[in-house]
N, CA and C atoms as an extended XYZ file, in Angstrom:
207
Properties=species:S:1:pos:R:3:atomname:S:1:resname:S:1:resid:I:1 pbc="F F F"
N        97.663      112.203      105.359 N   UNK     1
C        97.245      111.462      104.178 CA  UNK     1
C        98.015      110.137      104.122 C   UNK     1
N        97.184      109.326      104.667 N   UNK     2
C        98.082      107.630      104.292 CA  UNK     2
C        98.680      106.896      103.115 C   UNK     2
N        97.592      108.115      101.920 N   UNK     3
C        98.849      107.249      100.418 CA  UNK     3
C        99.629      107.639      100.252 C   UNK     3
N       100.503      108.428      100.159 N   UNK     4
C       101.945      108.728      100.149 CA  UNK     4
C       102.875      107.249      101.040 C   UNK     4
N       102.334      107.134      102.331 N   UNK     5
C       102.899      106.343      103.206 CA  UNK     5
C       102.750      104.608      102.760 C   UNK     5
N       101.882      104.676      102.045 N   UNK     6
C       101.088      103.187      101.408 CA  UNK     6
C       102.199      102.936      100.399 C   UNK     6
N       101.974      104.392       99.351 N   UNK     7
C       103.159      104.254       98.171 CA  UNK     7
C       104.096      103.753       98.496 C   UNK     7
N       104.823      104.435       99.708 N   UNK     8
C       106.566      104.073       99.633 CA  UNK     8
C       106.234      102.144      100.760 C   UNK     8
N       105.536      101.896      101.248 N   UNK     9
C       105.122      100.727      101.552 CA  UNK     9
C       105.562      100.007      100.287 C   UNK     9
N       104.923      100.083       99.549 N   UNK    10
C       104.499       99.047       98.175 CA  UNK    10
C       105.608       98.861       97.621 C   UNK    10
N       106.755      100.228       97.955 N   UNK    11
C       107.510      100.518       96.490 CA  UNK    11
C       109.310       99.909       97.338 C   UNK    11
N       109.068       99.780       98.936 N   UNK    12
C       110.116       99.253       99.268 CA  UNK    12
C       109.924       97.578       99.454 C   UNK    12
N       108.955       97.230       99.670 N   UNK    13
C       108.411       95.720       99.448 CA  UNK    13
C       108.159       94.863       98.308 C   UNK    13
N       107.946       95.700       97.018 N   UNK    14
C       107.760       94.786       96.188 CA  UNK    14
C       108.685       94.138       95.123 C   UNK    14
N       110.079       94.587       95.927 N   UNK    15
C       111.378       93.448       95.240 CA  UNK    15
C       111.399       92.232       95.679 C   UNK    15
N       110.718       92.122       97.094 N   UNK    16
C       112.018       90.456       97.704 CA  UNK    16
C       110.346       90.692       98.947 C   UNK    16
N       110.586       89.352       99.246 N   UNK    17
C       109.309       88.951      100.287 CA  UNK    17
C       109.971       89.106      101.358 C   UNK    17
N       111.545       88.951      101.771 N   UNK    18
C       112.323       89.809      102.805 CA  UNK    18
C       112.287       90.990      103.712 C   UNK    18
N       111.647       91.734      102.504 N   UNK    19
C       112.081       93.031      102.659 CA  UNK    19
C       110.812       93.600      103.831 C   UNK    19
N       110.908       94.723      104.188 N   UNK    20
C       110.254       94.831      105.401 CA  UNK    20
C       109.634       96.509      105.358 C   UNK    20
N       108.644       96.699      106.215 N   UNK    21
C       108.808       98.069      106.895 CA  UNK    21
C       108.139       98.435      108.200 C   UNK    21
N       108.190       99.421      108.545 N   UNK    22
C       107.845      100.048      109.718 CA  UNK    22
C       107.123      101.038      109.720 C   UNK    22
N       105.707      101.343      110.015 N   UNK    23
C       105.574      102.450      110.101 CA  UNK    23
C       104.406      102.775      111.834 C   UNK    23
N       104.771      103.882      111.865 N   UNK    24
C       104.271      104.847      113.717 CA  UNK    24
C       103.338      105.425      113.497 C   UNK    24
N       101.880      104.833      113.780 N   UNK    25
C       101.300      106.642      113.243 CA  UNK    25
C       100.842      106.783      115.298 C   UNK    25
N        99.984      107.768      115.532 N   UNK    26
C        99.535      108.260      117.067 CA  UNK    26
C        97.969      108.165      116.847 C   UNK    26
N        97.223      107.439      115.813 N   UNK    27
C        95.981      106.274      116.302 CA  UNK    27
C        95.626      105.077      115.970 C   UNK    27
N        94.940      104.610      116.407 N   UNK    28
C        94.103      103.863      115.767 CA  UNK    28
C        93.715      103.718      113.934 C   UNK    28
N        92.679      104.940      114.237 N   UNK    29
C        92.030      105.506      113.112 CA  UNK    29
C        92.906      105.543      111.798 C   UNK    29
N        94.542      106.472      112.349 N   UNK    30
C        95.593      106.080      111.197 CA  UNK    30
C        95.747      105.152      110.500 C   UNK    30
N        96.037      103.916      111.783 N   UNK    31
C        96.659      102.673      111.444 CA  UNK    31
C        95.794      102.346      110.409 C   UNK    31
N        94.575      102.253      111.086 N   UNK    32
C        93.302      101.622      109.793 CA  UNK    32
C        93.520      102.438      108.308 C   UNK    32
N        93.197      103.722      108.641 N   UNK    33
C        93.216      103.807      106.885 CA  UNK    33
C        94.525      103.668      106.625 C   UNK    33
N        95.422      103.842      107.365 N   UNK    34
C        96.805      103.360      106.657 CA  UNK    34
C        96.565      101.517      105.910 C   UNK    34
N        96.453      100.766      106.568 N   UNK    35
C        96.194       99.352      106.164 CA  UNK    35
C        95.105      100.189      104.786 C   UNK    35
N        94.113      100.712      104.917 N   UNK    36
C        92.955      100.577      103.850 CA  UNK    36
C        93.709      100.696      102.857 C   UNK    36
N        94.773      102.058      102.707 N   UNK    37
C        95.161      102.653      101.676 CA  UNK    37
C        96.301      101.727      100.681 C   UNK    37
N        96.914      100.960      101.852 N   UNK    38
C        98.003       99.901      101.010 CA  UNK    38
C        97.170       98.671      100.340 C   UNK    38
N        96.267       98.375      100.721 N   UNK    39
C        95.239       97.503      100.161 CA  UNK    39
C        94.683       98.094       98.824 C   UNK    39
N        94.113       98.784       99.004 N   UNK    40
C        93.472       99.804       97.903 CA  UNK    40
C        94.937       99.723       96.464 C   UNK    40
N        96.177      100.274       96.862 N   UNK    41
C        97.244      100.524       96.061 CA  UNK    41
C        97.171       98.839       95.508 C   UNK    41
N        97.444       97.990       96.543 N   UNK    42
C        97.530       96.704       95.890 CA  UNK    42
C        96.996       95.997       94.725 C   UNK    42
N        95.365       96.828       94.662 N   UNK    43
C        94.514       96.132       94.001 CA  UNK    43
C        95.261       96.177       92.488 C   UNK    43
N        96.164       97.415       91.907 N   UNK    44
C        96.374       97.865       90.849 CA  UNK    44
C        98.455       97.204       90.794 C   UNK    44
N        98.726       96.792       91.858 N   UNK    45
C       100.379       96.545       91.677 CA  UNK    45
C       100.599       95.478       91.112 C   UNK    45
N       101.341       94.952       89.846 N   UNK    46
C       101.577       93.527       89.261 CA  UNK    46
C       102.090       92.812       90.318 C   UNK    46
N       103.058       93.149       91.291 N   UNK    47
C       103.844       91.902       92.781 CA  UNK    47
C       102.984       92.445       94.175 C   UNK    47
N       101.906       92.189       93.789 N   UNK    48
C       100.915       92.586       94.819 CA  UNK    48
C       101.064       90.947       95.950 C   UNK    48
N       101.689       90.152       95.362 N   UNK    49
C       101.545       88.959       96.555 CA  UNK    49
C       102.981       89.148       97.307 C   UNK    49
N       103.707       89.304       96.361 N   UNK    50
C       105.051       89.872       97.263 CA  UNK    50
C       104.939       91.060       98.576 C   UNK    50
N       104.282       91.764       97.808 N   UNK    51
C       104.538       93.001       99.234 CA  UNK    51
C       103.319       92.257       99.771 C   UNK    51
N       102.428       91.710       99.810 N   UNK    52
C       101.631       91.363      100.690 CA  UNK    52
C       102.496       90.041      101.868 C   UNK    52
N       103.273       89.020      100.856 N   UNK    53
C       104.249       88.116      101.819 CA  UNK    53
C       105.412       88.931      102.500 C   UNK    53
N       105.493       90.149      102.206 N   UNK    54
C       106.400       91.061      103.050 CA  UNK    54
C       106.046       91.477      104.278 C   UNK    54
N       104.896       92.149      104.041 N   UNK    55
C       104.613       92.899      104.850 CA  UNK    55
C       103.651       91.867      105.961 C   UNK    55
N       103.402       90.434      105.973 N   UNK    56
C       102.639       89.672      106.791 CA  UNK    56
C       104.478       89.133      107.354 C   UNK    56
N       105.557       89.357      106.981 N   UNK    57
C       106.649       88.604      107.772 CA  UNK    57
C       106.823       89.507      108.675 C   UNK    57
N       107.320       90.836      107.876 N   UNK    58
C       108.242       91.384      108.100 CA  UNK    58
C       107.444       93.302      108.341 C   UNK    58
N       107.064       93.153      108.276 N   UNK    59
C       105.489       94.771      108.611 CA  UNK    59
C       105.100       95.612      109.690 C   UNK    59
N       105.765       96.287      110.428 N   UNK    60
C       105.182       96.396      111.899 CA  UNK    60
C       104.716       97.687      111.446 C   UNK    60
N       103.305       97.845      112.240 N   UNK    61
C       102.199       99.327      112.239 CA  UNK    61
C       102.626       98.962      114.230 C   UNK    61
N       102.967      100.461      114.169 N   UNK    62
C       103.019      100.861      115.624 CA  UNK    62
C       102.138      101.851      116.158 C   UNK    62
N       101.464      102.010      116.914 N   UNK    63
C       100.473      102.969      117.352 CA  UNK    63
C       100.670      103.497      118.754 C   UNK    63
N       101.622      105.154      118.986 N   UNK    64
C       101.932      105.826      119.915 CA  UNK    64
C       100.903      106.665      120.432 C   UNK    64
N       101.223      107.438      121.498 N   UNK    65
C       100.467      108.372      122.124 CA  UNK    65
C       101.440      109.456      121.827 C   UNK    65
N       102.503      109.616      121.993 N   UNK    66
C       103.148      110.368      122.097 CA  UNK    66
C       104.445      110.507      121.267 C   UNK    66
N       105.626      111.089      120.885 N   UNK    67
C       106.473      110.513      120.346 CA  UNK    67
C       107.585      110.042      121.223 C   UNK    67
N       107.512      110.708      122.323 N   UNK    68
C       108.331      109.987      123.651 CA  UNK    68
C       108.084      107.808      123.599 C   UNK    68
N       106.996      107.938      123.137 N   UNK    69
C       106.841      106.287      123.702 CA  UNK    69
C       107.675      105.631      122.644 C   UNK    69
């Protein structure tokens, strides 16, 4: 389930345009609704431009095969 993962997105980004995160999922398919779901949360967050200038600096979606990689 990607909103849980969206939540804590939103909720460590939306102090400081600094601030950053990381997240791994093992597809594609994740990554996407992961992006859908933080979008979706955004529509309703008052510092919705902040975590959005966060997460375009400072944001990496990683997409493994394995957890070795």
């Amino acid at each position: 389930d990607p909103d849980p993962v969206a939540a804590e997105l939103n909720c460590q980004t939306d102090h400081d345009p600094a601030n950053g995160g990381l997240v791994v999922v093992f597809s594609a398919r994740a990554g996407d609704a992961l992006l859908a779901a933080v979008e979706a949360r955004l529509a309703d967050l008052p510092r919705a431009d902040t975590v959005r200038q966060a997460l375009a600096q400072n944001g990496f979606l990683v997409v493994v095969r394995t957890l070795d990689e």
